[in-house]
Coordinates of C-alpha atoms in Angstrom, one line a residue:
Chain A
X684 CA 15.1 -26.3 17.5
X685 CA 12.1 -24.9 16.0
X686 CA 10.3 -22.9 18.8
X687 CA 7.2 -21.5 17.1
X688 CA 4.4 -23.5 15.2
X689 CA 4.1 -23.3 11.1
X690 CA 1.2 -21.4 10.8
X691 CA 2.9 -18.5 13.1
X692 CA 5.5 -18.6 10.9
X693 CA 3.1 -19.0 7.9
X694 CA 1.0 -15.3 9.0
X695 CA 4.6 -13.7 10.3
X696 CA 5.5 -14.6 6.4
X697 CA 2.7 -13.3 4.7
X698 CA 2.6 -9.9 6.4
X699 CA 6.4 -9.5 6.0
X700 CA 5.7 -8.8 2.8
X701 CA 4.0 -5.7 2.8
X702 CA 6.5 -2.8 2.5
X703 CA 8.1 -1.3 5.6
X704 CA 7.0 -4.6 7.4
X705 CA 10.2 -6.4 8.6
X706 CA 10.3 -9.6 10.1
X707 CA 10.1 -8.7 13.8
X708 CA 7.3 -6.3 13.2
X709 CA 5.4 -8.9 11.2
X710 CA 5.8 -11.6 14.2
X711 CA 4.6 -8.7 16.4
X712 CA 1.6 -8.5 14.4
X713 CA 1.0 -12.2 14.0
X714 CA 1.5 -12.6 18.0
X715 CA -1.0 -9.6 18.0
X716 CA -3.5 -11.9 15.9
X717 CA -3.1 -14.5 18.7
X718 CA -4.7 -11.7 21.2
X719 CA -7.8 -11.0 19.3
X720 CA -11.0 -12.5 19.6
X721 CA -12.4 -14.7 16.9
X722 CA -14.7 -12.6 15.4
X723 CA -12.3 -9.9 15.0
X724 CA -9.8 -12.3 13.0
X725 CA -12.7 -13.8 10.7
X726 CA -13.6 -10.4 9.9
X727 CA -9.8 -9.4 8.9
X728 CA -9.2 -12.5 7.2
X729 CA -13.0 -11.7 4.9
X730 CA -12.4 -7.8 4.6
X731 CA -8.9 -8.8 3.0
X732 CA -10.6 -11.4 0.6
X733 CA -13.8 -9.6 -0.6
X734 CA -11.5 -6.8 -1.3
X735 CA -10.4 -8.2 -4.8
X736 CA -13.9 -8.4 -5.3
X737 CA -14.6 -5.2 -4.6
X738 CA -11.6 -2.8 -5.8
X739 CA -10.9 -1.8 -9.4
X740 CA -9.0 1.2 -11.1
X741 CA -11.3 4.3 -12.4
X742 CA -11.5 3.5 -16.3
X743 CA -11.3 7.4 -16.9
X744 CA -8.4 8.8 -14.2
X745 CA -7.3 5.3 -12.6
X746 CA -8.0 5.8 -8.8
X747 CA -8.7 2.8 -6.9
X748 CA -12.4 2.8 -6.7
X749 CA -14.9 0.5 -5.6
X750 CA -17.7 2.0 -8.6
X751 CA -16.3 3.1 -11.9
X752 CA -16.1 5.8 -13.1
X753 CA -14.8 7.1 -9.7
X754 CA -16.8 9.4 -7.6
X755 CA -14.0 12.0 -8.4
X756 CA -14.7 12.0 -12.3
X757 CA -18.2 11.8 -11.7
X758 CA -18.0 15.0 -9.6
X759 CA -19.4 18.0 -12.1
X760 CA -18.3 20.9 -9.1
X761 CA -14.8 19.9 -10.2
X762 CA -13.1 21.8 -12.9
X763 CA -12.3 19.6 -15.6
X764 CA -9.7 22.4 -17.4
X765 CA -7.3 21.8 -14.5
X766 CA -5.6 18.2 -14.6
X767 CA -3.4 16.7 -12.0
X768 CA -1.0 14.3 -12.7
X769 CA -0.3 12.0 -10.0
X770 CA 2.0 9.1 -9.5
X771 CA -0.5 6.7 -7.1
X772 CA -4.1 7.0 -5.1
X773 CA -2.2 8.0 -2.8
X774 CA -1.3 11.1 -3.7
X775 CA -4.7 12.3 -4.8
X776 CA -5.5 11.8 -1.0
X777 CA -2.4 14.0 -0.1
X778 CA -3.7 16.7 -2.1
X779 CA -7.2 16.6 -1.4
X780 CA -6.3 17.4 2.0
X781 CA -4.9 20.2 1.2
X782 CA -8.3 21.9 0.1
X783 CA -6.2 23.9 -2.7
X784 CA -7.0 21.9 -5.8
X785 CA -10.6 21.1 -7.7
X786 CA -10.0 20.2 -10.8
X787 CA -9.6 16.3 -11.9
X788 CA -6.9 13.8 -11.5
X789 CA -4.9 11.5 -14.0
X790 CA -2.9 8.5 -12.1
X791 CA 0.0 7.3 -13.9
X792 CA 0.3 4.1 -11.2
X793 CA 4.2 5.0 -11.4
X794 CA 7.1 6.6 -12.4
X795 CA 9.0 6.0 -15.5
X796 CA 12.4 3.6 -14.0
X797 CA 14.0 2.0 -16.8
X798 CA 16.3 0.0 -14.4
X799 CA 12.8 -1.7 -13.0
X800 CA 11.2 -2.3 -16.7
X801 CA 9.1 0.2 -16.1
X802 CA 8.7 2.2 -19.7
X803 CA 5.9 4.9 -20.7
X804 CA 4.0 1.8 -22.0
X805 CA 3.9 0.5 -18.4
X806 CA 2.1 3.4 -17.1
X807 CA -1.2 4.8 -17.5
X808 CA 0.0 7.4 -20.0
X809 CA -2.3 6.6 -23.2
X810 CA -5.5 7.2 -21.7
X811 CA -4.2 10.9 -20.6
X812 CA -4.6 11.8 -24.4
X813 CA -7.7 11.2 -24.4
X814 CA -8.9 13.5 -21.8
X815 CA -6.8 16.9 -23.2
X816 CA -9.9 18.2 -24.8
X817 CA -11.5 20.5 -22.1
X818 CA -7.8 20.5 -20.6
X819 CA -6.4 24.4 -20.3
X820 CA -3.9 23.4 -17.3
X821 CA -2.1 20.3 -16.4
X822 CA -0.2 20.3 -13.1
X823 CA 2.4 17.5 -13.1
X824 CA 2.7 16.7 -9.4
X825 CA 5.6 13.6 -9.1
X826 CA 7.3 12.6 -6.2
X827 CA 10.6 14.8 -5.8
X828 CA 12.8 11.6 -6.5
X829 CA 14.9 11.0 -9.6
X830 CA 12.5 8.7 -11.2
X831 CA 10.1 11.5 -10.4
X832 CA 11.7 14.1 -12.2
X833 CA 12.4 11.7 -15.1
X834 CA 8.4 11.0 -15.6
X835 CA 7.8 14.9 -15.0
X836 CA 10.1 15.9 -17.9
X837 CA 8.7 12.9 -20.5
X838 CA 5.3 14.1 -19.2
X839 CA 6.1 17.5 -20.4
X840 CA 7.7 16.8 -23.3
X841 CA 5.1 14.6 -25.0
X842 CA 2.8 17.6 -24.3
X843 CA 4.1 20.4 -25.2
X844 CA 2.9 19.8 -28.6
X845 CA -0.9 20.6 -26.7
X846 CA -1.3 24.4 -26.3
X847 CA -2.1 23.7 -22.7
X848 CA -0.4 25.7 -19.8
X849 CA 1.9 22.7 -18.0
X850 CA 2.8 22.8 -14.8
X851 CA 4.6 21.5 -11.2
X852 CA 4.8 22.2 -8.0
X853 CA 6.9 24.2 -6.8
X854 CA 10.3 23.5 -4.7
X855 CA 11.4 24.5 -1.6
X856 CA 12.1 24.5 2.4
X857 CA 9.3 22.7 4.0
X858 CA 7.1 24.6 6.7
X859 CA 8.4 24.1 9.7
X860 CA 11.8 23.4 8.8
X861 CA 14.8 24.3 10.1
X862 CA 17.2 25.8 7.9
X863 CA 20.4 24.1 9.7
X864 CA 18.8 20.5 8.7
X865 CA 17.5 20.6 5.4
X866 CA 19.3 19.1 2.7
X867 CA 21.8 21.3 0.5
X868 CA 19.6 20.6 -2.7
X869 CA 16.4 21.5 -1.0
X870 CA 18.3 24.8 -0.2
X871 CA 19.8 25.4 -3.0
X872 CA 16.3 24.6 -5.0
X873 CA 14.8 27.2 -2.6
X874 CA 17.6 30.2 -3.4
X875 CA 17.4 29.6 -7.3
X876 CA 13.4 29.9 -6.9
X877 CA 13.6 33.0 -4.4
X878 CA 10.9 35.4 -4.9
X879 CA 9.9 38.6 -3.6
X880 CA 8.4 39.8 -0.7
X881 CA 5.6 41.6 -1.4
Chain B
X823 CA -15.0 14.5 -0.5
X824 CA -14.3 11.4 0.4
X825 CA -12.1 10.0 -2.7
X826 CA -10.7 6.1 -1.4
X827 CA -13.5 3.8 -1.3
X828 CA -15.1 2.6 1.8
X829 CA -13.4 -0.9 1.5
X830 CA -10.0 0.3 1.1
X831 CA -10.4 2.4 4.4
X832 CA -11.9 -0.9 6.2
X833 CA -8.7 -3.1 5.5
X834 CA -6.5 0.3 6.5
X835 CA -8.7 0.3 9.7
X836 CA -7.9 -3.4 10.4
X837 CA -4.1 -3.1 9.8
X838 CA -4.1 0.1 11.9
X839 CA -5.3 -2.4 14.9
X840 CA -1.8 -3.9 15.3
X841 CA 0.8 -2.3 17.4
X842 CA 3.4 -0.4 15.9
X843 CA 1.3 0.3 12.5
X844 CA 0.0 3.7 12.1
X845 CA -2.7 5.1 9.7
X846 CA 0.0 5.6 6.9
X847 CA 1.8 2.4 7.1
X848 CA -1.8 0.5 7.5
X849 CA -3.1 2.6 4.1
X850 CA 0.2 1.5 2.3
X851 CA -0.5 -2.1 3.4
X852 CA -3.9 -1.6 1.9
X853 CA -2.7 -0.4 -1.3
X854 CA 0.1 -3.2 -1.6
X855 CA -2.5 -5.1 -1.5
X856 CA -3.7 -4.0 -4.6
X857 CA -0.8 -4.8 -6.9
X858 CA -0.8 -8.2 -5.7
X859 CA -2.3 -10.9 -7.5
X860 CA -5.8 -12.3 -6.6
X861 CA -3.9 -15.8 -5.1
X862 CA -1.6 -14.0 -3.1
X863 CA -4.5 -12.5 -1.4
X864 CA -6.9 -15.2 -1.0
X865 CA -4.1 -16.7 0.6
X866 CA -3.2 -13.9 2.9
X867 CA -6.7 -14.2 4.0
X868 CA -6.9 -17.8 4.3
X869 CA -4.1 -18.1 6.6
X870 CA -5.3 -15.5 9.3
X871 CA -9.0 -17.1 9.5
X872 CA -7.2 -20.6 10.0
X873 CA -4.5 -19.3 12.6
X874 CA -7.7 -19.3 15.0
X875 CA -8.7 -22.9 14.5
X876 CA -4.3 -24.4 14.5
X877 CA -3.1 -22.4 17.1
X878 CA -3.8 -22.6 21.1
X879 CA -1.7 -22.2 24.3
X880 CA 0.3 -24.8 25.8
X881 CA -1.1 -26.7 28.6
X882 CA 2.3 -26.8 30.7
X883 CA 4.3 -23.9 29.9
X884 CA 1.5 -22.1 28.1
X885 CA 4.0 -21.3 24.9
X886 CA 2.2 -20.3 21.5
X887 CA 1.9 -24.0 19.7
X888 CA -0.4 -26.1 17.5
X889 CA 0.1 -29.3 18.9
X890 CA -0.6 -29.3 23.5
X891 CA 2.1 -30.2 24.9
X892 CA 4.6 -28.0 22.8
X893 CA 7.7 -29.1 21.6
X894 CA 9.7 -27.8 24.0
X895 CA 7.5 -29.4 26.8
X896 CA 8.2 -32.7 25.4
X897 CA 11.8 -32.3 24.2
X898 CA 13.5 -34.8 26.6
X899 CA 16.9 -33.9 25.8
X900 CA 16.1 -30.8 27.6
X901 CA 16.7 -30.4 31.5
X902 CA 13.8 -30.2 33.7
X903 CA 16.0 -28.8 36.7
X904 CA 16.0 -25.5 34.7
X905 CA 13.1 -23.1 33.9
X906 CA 13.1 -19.5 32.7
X907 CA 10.4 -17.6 33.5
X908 CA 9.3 -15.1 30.7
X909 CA 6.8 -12.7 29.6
X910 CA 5.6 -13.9 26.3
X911 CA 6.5 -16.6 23.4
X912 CA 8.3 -13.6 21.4
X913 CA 11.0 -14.2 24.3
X914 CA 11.0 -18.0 24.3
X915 CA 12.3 -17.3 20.4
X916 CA 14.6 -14.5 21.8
X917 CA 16.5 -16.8 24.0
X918 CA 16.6 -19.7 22.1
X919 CA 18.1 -17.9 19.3
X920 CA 21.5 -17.2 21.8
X921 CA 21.8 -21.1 22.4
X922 CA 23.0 -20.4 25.8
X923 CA 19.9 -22.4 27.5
X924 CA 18.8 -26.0 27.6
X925 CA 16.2 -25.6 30.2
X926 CA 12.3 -25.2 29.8
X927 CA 9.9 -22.3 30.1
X928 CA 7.2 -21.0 31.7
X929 CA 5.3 -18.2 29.9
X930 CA 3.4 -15.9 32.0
X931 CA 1.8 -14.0 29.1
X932 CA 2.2 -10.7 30.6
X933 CA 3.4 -8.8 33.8
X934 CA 1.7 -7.6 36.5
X935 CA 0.2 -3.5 35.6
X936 CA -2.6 -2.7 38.4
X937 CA -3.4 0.3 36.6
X938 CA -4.3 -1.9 33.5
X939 CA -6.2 -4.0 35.7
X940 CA -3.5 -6.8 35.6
X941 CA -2.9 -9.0 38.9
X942 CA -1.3 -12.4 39.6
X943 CA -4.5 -13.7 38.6
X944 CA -4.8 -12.8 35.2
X945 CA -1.4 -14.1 34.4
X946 CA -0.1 -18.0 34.5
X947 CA 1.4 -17.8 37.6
X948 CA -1.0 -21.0 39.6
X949 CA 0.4 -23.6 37.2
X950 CA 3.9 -22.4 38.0
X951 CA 3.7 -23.9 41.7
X952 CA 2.8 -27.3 40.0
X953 CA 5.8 -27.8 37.7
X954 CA 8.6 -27.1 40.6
X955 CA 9.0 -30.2 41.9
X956 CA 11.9 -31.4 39.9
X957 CA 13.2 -27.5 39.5
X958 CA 16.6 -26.6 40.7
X959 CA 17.0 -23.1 39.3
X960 CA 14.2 -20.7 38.2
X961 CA 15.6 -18.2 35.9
X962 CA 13.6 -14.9 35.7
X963 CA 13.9 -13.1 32.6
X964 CA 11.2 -10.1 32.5
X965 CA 11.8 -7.5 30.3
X966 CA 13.6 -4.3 31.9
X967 CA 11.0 -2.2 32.6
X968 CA 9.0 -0.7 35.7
X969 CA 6.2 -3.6 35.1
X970 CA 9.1 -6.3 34.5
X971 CA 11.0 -5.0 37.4
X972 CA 7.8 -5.5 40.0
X973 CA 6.7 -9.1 38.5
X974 CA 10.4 -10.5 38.7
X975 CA 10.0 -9.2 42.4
X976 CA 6.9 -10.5 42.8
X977 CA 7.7 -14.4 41.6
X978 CA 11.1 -14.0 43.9
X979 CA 8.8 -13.2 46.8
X980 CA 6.2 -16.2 46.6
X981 CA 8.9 -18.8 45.5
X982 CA 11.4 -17.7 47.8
X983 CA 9.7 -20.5 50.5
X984 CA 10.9 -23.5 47.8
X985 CA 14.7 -24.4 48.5
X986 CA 15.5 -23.7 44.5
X987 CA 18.0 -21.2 43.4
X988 CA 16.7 -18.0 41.8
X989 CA 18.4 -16.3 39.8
X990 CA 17.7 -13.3 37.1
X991 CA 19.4 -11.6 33.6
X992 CA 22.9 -9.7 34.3
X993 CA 21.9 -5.9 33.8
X994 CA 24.5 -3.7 32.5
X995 CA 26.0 -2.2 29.0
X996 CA 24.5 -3.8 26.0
X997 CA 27.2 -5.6 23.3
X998 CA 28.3 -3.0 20.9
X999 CA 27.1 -0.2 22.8
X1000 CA 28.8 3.4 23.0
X1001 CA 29.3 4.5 26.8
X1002 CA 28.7 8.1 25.5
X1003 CA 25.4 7.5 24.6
X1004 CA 24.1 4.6 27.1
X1005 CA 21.3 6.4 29.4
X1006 CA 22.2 6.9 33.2
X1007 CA 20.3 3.7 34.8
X1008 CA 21.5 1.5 32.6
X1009 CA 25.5 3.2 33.2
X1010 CA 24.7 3.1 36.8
X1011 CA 23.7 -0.3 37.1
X1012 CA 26.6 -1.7 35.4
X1013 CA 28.8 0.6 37.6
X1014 CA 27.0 -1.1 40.2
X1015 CA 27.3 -4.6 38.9
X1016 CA 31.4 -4.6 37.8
X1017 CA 33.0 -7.9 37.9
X1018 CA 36.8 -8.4 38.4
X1019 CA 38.7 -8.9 35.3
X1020 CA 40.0 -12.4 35.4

């Protein structure tokens, strides 16, 4: 017998569909929905529609951006000799928290996965040519995955024909690890790249 | 610098509201968003301002539902003589989903918490009294905490007066569990609890 009404089912659908949601957590939420008041709901159900209104990709780097060119590329205390290569938004967040990096960014919107469809023409890759002029460094900062890696060396290969410095980040144990947990090829990454105490 | 714009970090804010999603999984949800098309969205929208309008509370056993009575209120095949007492409508699914019961419920939406400012009063514990008169057996089935442990006794103590049998969930090891790694109460309790082997 079916227990809970359509449009319970209908909400506990549509947010089961955002990644890492799974079908109890999305009935939790829709449940949760149930406790707000009415205002609060309308206002969640508007803020998700004007939202397609409102968002667009930076014409120049890509980041999701509600004004384009993005308030990044706009930004002239940013050093546009240093590039970043990123895989999403995301990422530009993770690094701009890190208060270590003022130069521009350049989203690729993913990595290179030939299993998915997803070729060099699928990714925000012609555009980056176009920016190399002022361009002395390009840091190529992928995910640590195996699509990563992929996109890092097509990245570097298609410029190294530039005489521009190219770069990654480097590998290694994590701060605050604990040596008896980390994976063997995080280890073994961090022996090969051993450096010296100075 | 602020580098997402403001819009973005209003949806993460509103996802963040539900239980269990943290700022991380609420920002992924916003970007998801994103890469879906504008339908898809609208839709996702649509449904949650609508939930408020479709969906109310049952009049009897105060189950989530969109038409008052609920379906289960008015299912005939089911026995009256029966009714398990629960927390929410999450539980009503729960135990329907064993097909071990053929009774009716009686949500209370919530369990007593005096520190959260939650007595009898707030919860829907008057129209109880109403719908005993054909009851045989009240099953109570709170959840196994401190909050569920003090409501169960609660309802045992002002129903005890009615000549109906009341009864609650077997406590003890859960199916496929590993004795090595079952915590102490719940060990104890099913030392407490053994049953011949017939």
């Amino acid at each position: 017998m079916k227990i809970l009404p359509d449009s319970l089912d209908q909400i506990t659908q549509q947010f089961s569909r955002f990644p890492g949601i799974g079908k109890k957590t999305a009935q939790r939420m829709a449940f949760q929905l149930l406790d707000w008041n009415r205002e609060d709901v309308q206002h969640l159900g508007e803020v998700i529609i004007q939202s397609m209104d409102k968002l667009r990709h930076c014409s120049v780097c890509n980041l999701i951006t509600e004004a384009d060119p993005c308030p990044v590329c706009l930004d002239t205390r940013r050093d546009d000799s240093l590039l970043c290569i990123v895989e999403d938004s995301k990422d530009v967040v993770a690094i701009e928290e890190t208060s270590r990096f003022n130069g521009k960014y350049h989203i690729l919107g993913g990595v290179l996965s030939p299993l998915d469809g997803i070729g060099p023409d699928q990714l925000n890759i012609k555009t980056l040519h176009a920016r190399m002029d002022d361009v002395q460094e390009i840091i190529i900062a992928m995910n640590p995955s195996v699509e990563g890696e992929t996109t890092s060396l097509y990245l570097a290969k298609i410029l190294q024909s530039r005489k521009i410095k190219i770069t990654r980040l480097a590998r290694g144990i994590p701060s605050g690890g604990d040596l008896e947990y980390i994976d063997g090829v995080t280890l073994g990454r961090a022996l090969d790249d051993r450096h010296e105490l100075k």
